[in-house]
Tab-separated table of C-alpha atoms in Angstrom:
chain	number	residue	atom	x	y	z
A	1	MET	CA	0.116	14.899	-40.538
A	2	LEU	CA	3.589	14.006	-39.305
A	3	THR	CA	4.046	13.982	-35.050
A	4	ILE	CA	6.579	13.096	-32.877
A	5	GLN	CA	6.062	9.731	-32.411
A	6	LYS	CA	6.471	9.738	-36.114
A	7	VAL	CA	9.844	11.028	-36.446
A	8	ARG	CA	10.769	9.093	-33.166
A	9	ASP	CA	9.524	5.907	-34.655
A	10	LEU	CA	12.447	7.185	-37.425
A	11	LEU	CA	15.163	7.785	-35.712
A	12	GLU	CA	14.356	4.200	-34.661
A	13	LYS	CA	14.509	2.598	-37.394
A	14	LYS	CA	17.980	4.959	-38.838
A	15	GLY	CA	19.736	4.002	-35.409
A	16	ALA	CA	19.992	7.836	-35.063
A	17	VAL	CA	19.727	10.655	-31.847
A	18	LEU	CA	17.965	13.718	-32.384
A	19	LEU	CA	20.133	16.740	-29.979
A	20	ALA	CA	17.977	19.728	-30.189
A	21	HIS	CA	19.806	23.577	-28.810
A	22	ASN	CA	17.066	24.910	-25.932
A	23	TYR	CA	16.162	27.985	-28.287
A	24	GLN	CA	14.488	24.737	-30.339
A	25	ARG	CA	10.399	25.134	-31.342
A	26	PRO	CA	8.920	23.110	-28.406
A	27	GLU	CA	7.621	19.960	-30.789
A	28	VAL	CA	12.069	19.281	-32.021
A	29	GLN	CA	12.988	19.740	-28.218
A	30	ASP	CA	9.654	17.102	-27.378
A	31	ALA	CA	10.672	14.883	-30.037
A	32	ALA	CA	14.283	15.272	-29.415
A	33	ASP	CA	16.666	12.703	-27.525
A	34	PHE	CA	18.266	15.044	-25.672
A	35	VAL	CA	18.369	18.887	-25.218
A	36	GLY	CA	20.947	21.465	-24.405
A	37	ASP	CA	23.606	23.816	-24.739
A	38	SER	CA	25.710	24.139	-27.943
A	39	LEU	CA	28.938	22.747	-25.788
A	40	GLU	CA	27.304	20.549	-24.023
A	41	LEU	CA	25.125	18.733	-26.897
A	42	SER	CA	27.889	18.393	-28.524
A	43	LEU	CA	29.908	16.253	-25.802
A	44	LYS	CA	26.274	14.337	-25.080
A	45	ALA	CA	27.157	12.867	-28.394
A	46	THR	CA	30.801	12.008	-27.659
A	47	GLU	CA	29.432	9.630	-24.732
A	48	LEU	CA	26.284	8.674	-27.422
A	49	ASN	CA	27.366	4.818	-29.156
A	50	THR	CA	25.305	5.961	-32.441
A	51	LYS	CA	26.813	6.944	-35.995
A	52	LEU	CA	24.606	9.614	-36.518
A	53	VAL	CA	23.563	12.047	-35.494
A	54	VAL	CA	21.062	14.807	-36.246
A	55	PHE	CA	21.492	17.985	-34.601
A	56	ALA	CA	18.478	20.721	-34.657
A	57	GLY	CA	20.454	23.937	-34.415
A	58	VAL	CA	22.406	26.581	-36.146
A	59	ASP	CA	25.275	26.208	-38.220
A	60	PHE	CA	28.658	26.623	-35.639
A	61	MET	CA	26.315	23.667	-33.566
A	62	ALA	CA	25.792	21.559	-35.474
A	63	GLU	CA	29.558	22.233	-36.516
A	64	GLN	CA	31.271	21.177	-33.445
A	65	VAL	CA	29.234	18.327	-33.254
A	66	ALA	CA	31.085	16.551	-35.887
A	67	ILE	CA	34.196	19.043	-34.462
A	68	LEU	CA	34.243	16.902	-30.824
A	69	ASN	CA	32.800	13.872	-32.800
A	70	PRO	CA	34.803	12.529	-35.961
A	71	GLU	CA	33.853	9.075	-36.068
A	72	LYS	CA	30.055	9.919	-37.037
A	73	VAL	CA	27.592	11.633	-39.858
A	74	VAL	CA	26.458	15.120	-38.469
A	75	LEU	CA	23.303	15.712	-40.108
A	76	GLN	CA	21.903	19.976	-40.520
A	77	PRO	CA	18.235	19.758	-40.758
A	78	GLU	CA	18.399	22.950	-42.330
A	79	PRO	CA	21.561	24.107	-43.720
A	80	LEU	CA	19.622	28.044	-44.058
A	81	ALA	CA	20.245	28.071	-40.418
A	82	LYS	CA	23.106	30.305	-39.501
A	83	CYS	CA	24.269	32.261	-36.759
A	84	PRO	CA	24.582	35.617	-37.746
A	85	MET	CA	26.929	36.340	-34.877
A	86	ALA	CA	28.983	34.223	-35.542
A	87	ALA	CA	29.438	35.004	-39.549
A	88	MET	CA	30.692	38.179	-38.389
A	89	LEU	CA	34.032	36.661	-37.242
A	90	THR	CA	35.799	35.423	-40.205
A	91	PRO	CA	39.371	33.788	-40.308
A	92	ASN	CA	40.975	37.179	-42.000
A	93	ILE	CA	39.582	39.072	-38.724
A	94	VAL	CA	41.498	36.143	-36.659
A	95	LYS	CA	44.682	36.666	-38.266
A	96	LYS	CA	44.803	39.802	-38.631
A	97	PHE	CA	44.290	40.687	-34.807
A	98	ARG	CA	46.920	38.065	-34.314
A	99	GLU	CA	49.073	40.473	-35.845
A	100	LYS	CA	48.252	43.934	-33.775
A	101	TYR	CA	47.937	42.086	-30.866
A	102	PRO	CA	51.009	39.006	-31.190
A	103	GLU	CA	51.321	38.102	-27.064
A	104	ALA	CA	48.021	38.215	-26.536
A	105	PRO	CA	45.241	34.737	-26.471
A	106	ILE	CA	43.100	35.057	-28.424
A	107	VAL	CA	39.985	32.807	-26.791
A	108	VAL	CA	36.895	32.694	-29.029
A	109	TYR	CA	32.939	31.719	-28.244
A	110	VAL	CA	31.754	28.153	-29.242
A	111	ASN	CA	29.112	30.750	-31.547
A	112	SER	CA	32.547	30.793	-34.077
A	113	LEU	CA	32.659	28.975	-37.254
A	114	ALA	CA	35.557	25.797	-37.353
A	115	GLU	CA	37.793	28.194	-39.576
A	116	VAL	CA	37.866	30.844	-36.532
A	117	LYS	CA	38.009	28.170	-33.695
A	118	ALA	CA	40.933	26.207	-35.601
A	119	LEU	CA	43.524	29.880	-35.767
A	120	SER	CA	42.413	29.887	-31.315
A	121	ASP	CA	43.773	28.957	-28.066
A	122	TYR	CA	41.070	28.587	-26.377
A	123	VAL	CA	37.430	28.000	-27.331
A	124	VAL	CA	34.608	28.835	-24.391
A	125	THR	CA	31.823	29.083	-24.076
A	126	SER	CA	28.849	31.639	-21.993
A	127	ALA	CA	29.129	29.416	-18.587
A	128	ASN	CA	33.148	29.074	-18.821
A	129	ALA	CA	34.469	31.990	-20.581
A	130	VAL	CA	35.255	33.963	-17.125
A	131	GLU	CA	36.926	31.137	-15.303
A	132	LEU	CA	38.940	30.330	-18.014
A	133	VAL	CA	40.203	34.434	-19.033
A	134	SER	CA	40.545	34.398	-16.031
A	135	LYS	CA	43.096	31.542	-15.013
A	136	LEU	CA	45.572	32.430	-18.284
A	137	ASP	CA	48.732	33.726	-17.443
A	138	ALA	CA	47.865	36.837	-19.179
A	139	ASN	CA	46.476	40.508	-18.187
A	140	THR	CA	45.029	41.415	-22.054
A	141	VAL	CA	43.361	38.635	-23.788
A	142	VAL	CA	41.697	38.798	-27.099
A	143	PHE	CA	37.911	37.456	-27.188
A	144	GLY	CA	35.144	37.341	-30.404
A	145	PRO	CA	33.073	37.414	-31.412
A	146	ASP	CA	30.457	38.417	-29.312
A	147	ARG	CA	31.679	41.963	-27.633
A	148	ASN	CA	29.685	41.972	-25.164
A	149	LEU	CA	31.005	38.583	-23.276
A	150	ALA	CA	34.041	40.590	-23.943
A	151	GLU	CA	32.623	42.994	-22.120
A	152	TYR	CA	30.960	40.445	-18.608
A	153	VAL	CA	34.721	39.091	-18.899
A	154	ALA	CA	36.118	42.930	-18.718
A	155	GLU	CA	34.222	43.054	-15.576
A	156	LYS	CA	34.945	39.551	-13.841
A	157	THR	CA	38.339	38.645	-14.714
A	158	GLY	CA	39.722	42.517	-14.232
A	159	LYS	CA	41.369	41.998	-17.030
A	160	GLU	CA	41.570	44.012	-20.635
A	161	VAL	CA	39.676	42.282	-22.531
A	162	ILE	CA	39.612	43.564	-26.447
A	163	PRO	CA	36.400	41.975	-28.276
A	164	LEU	CA	37.044	40.120	-31.487
A	165	PRO	CA	36.220	42.238	-33.837
A	166	ASP	CA	34.537	45.476	-31.950
A	167	PHE	CA	30.890	44.682	-33.854
A	168	GLY	CA	30.521	41.587	-33.090
A	169	HIS	CA	27.390	40.840	-31.574
A	170	CYS	CA	23.751	38.472	-31.375
A	171	PRO	CA	21.278	40.875	-32.377
A	172	VAL	CA	18.152	38.634	-30.397
A	173	HIS	CA	20.072	39.144	-26.970
A	174	LEU	CA	20.924	43.353	-28.064
A	175	ALA	CA	17.656	43.464	-29.143
A	176	ILE	CA	16.548	43.544	-25.305
A	177	THR	CA	16.610	46.786	-23.977
A	178	ARG	CA	16.449	48.134	-20.234
A	179	GLU	CA	12.942	49.477	-21.573
A	180	ASP	CA	12.101	45.744	-21.967
A	181	VAL	CA	12.659	44.152	-18.561
A	182	GLU	CA	12.370	47.536	-17.061
A	183	LYS	CA	8.697	47.041	-18.288
A	184	ALA	CA	8.306	43.442	-17.334
A	185	LYS	CA	9.357	43.874	-13.843
A	186	LEU	CA	5.931	46.730	-13.603
A	187	GLU	CA	3.907	43.149	-14.327
A	188	HIS	CA	5.413	41.174	-12.748
A	189	PRO	CA	7.068	43.230	-9.987
A	190	ASN	CA	7.774	39.662	-7.681
A	191	ALA	CA	10.029	37.796	-10.988
A	192	ARG	CA	13.466	37.402	-10.801
A	193	ILE	CA	15.328	38.360	-13.666
A	194	LEU	CA	17.724	35.776	-15.262
A	195	VAL	CA	20.217	37.715	-18.125
A	196	HIS	CA	22.682	36.469	-20.754
A	197	PRO	CA	25.679	37.347	-20.256
A	198	GLU	CA	25.246	38.647	-24.555
A	199	CYS	CA	23.055	41.668	-23.237
A	200	SER	CA	24.370	44.642	-23.175
A	201	ARG	CA	25.410	46.112	-19.804
A	202	GLU	CA	22.464	48.121	-19.483
A	203	VAL	CA	19.791	45.170	-19.279
A	204	ARG	CA	22.839	42.705	-17.407
A	205	ALA	CA	23.320	45.306	-14.577
A	206	MET	CA	18.907	44.486	-13.730
A	207	ALA	CA	19.847	40.633	-13.221
A	208	ASP	CA	19.317	38.396	-10.916
A	209	TYR	CA	21.465	36.107	-12.153
A	210	ILE	CA	23.747	36.372	-14.914
A	211	GLY	CA	24.666	32.953	-17.168
A	212	SER	CA	24.484	30.212	-20.147
A	213	THR	CA	20.717	29.302	-21.034
A	214	SER	CA	22.168	26.076	-18.626
A	215	GLN	CA	23.181	28.511	-15.789
A	216	MET	CA	19.489	29.313	-15.461
A	217	LEU	CA	18.065	26.541	-16.078
A	218	ARG	CA	20.277	25.444	-13.462
A	219	ALA	CA	19.546	28.539	-10.980
A	220	ALA	CA	15.925	28.725	-11.350
A	221	ARG	CA	15.160	25.833	-9.323
A	222	GLU	CA	18.493	26.411	-7.246
A	223	LEU	CA	17.550	30.187	-6.936
A	224	GLY	CA	13.780	28.446	-5.477
A	225	GLY	CA	11.965	32.211	-6.496
A	226	HIS	CA	8.198	31.010	-7.592
A	227	GLU	CA	8.439	33.594	-11.154
A	228	TYR	CA	11.291	34.488	-13.978
A	229	ILE	CA	12.040	37.146	-15.952
A	230	VAL	CA	13.970	35.535	-18.628
A	231	ALA	CA	16.072	38.195	-20.865
A	232	THR	CA	17.082	35.264	-23.826
A	233	GLU	CA	15.580	33.659	-26.699
A	234	THR	CA	12.161	32.806	-25.555
A	235	GLY	CA	13.163	29.096	-26.759
A	236	LEU	CA	14.597	28.693	-23.002
A	237	LEU	CA	10.932	29.585	-22.149
A	238	TYR	CA	9.336	25.977	-22.814
A	239	ARG	CA	12.328	24.495	-21.040
A	240	PHE	CA	11.173	26.338	-18.229
A	241	SER	CA	6.972	25.244	-18.000
A	242	LYS	CA	8.917	21.467	-18.405
A	243	LEU	CA	10.480	22.474	-14.810
A	244	GLY	CA	6.846	23.706	-13.265
A	245	VAL	CA	8.605	27.649	-13.739
A	246	VAL	CA	6.498	30.098	-13.946
A	247	ALA	CA	8.942	32.445	-16.332
A	248	TYR	CA	8.613	35.435	-19.032
A	249	PRO	CA	10.631	36.696	-21.478
A	250	ALA	CA	12.363	39.979	-21.556
A	251	SER	CA	11.007	40.785	-24.943
A	252	PRO	CA	8.563	38.479	-26.753
A	253	TYR	CA	10.588	39.798	-29.517
A	254	ALA	CA	13.506	38.335	-28.497
A	255	VAL	CA	12.903	35.095	-31.472
A	256	CYS	CA	15.924	33.537	-33.121
A	257	THR	CA	14.391	33.302	-36.629
A	258	ASP	CA	17.241	31.083	-38.483
A	259	MET	CA	16.414	28.753	-35.087
A	260	LYS	CA	12.796	28.763	-35.540
A	261	LYS	CA	13.456	27.296	-38.900
A	262	ILE	CA	13.960	23.915	-38.019
A	263	THR	CA	11.027	22.125	-38.232
A	264	LEU	CA	9.745	18.601	-37.238
A	265	GLU	CA	9.043	18.324	-41.131
A	266	LYS	CA	12.806	18.746	-42.268
A	267	VAL	CA	13.903	17.241	-39.225
A	268	ALA	CA	12.224	13.865	-40.590
A	269	ARG	CA	13.240	14.860	-44.424
A	270	SER	CA	16.990	14.797	-43.235
A	271	ILE	CA	16.493	11.503	-41.275
A	272	LEU	CA	14.990	9.781	-44.346
A	273	GLU	CA	17.593	11.356	-47.308
A	274	GLY	CA	20.585	11.434	-44.714
A	275	ARG	CA	21.071	14.248	-46.765
A	276	GLU	CA	22.935	17.891	-45.111
A	277	VAL	CA	25.836	16.448	-44.052
A	278	ILE	CA	28.085	18.335	-42.229
A	279	ARG	CA	31.573	18.348	-43.822
A	280	ILE	CA	34.412	20.353	-42.357
A	281	ASP	CA	38.160	19.838	-43.459
A	282	PRO	CA	39.802	17.080	-41.044
A	283	ARG	CA	42.694	19.741	-40.902
A	284	VAL	CA	40.184	21.925	-39.646
A	285	SER	CA	38.598	19.769	-37.805
A	286	GLU	CA	41.513	18.708	-34.979
A	287	ARG	CA	43.419	22.362	-34.737
A	288	ALA	CA	39.434	23.070	-33.816
A	289	ARG	CA	39.109	20.247	-31.573
A	290	GLU	CA	43.510	21.056	-30.192
A	291	ALA	CA	41.353	24.337	-28.672
A	292	VAL	CA	38.241	22.589	-27.705
A	293	LYS	CA	40.489	20.458	-25.681
A	294	ARG	CA	43.530	23.304	-24.078
A	295	THR	CA	40.623	24.924	-22.527
A	296	PHE	CA	40.014	22.048	-21.146
A	297	GLU	CA	43.246	21.548	-19.877
A	298	VAL	CA	43.292	25.025	-18.093
A	299	LEU	CA	40.048	24.908	-16.389
A	300	GLY	CA	41.507	21.627	-14.862
A	301	VAL	CA	38.861	18.856	-16.673
A	302	GLU	CA	39.070	15.940	-18.936
A	303	ALA	CA	37.743	16.501	-22.440
A	304	PRO	CA	35.651	13.945	-22.068
A	305	TRP	CA	36.354	12.459	-25.897
A	306	GLN	CA	39.181	11.410	-24.480
A	307	ARG	CA	38.186	9.244	-20.741
A	308	SER	CA	37.886	5.888	-20.625
């Protein structure tokens, strides 16, 4: 039987690190060197003295690590683990919106593929999207691929935020309904409600706090509550349990099957065989990295990979 310790031994033998997203299976999280959200892990990789990174997450996440760490070899244990939302925004769609709104900056969510990031002006996370857009010298912004996050940014900034494309969404978050949250609240009346901004407006309206996965974890420590209803992918509940916080899913069906495709066995095979290397055209990678750099500049933060 493959154990977490055996995976750790393989990583040590190969001089590799394992990064796992918050939505991964518990045993994959436990085997990882670091667990977090996608950009957080990409930035962490820039600080690590290793040439081999194994990333347990969906396609755009592994690409993001490779974009910010061009000198490292990045492996994705399961190449079929893809993000449906990221696939909704193609380079051609970006080009069409650029032509239609030539004066509007194009801001793309980190949940986008490399070629899309390369065509954008800025790359944001759910944690910094509002701040970035609020600081842009533009009243109209094109934002994609998540229409719910675009809507949330518009609500918080008062700017016109045009969704790119009109139908972009995360199927997991969109499946969490107001009825789901009401039912969870009825069952746990003392629990505070934490909601990811990819959820619908009516679900966001019920929130005590709205934020990214990492922000939700921080909020659970800072808000002082003992129980939380969490409106995001159920994998995050394992992180809450590690904090000693009681958390309930807004919907037990909020499961990203693509995230769950990655197993310890696939991680071990990836380490042993060195297969499933993330390969991005260097020109695409450079343009995508520049978009991330511009985002940091607007936010007044030095890009981590440029620090001496």
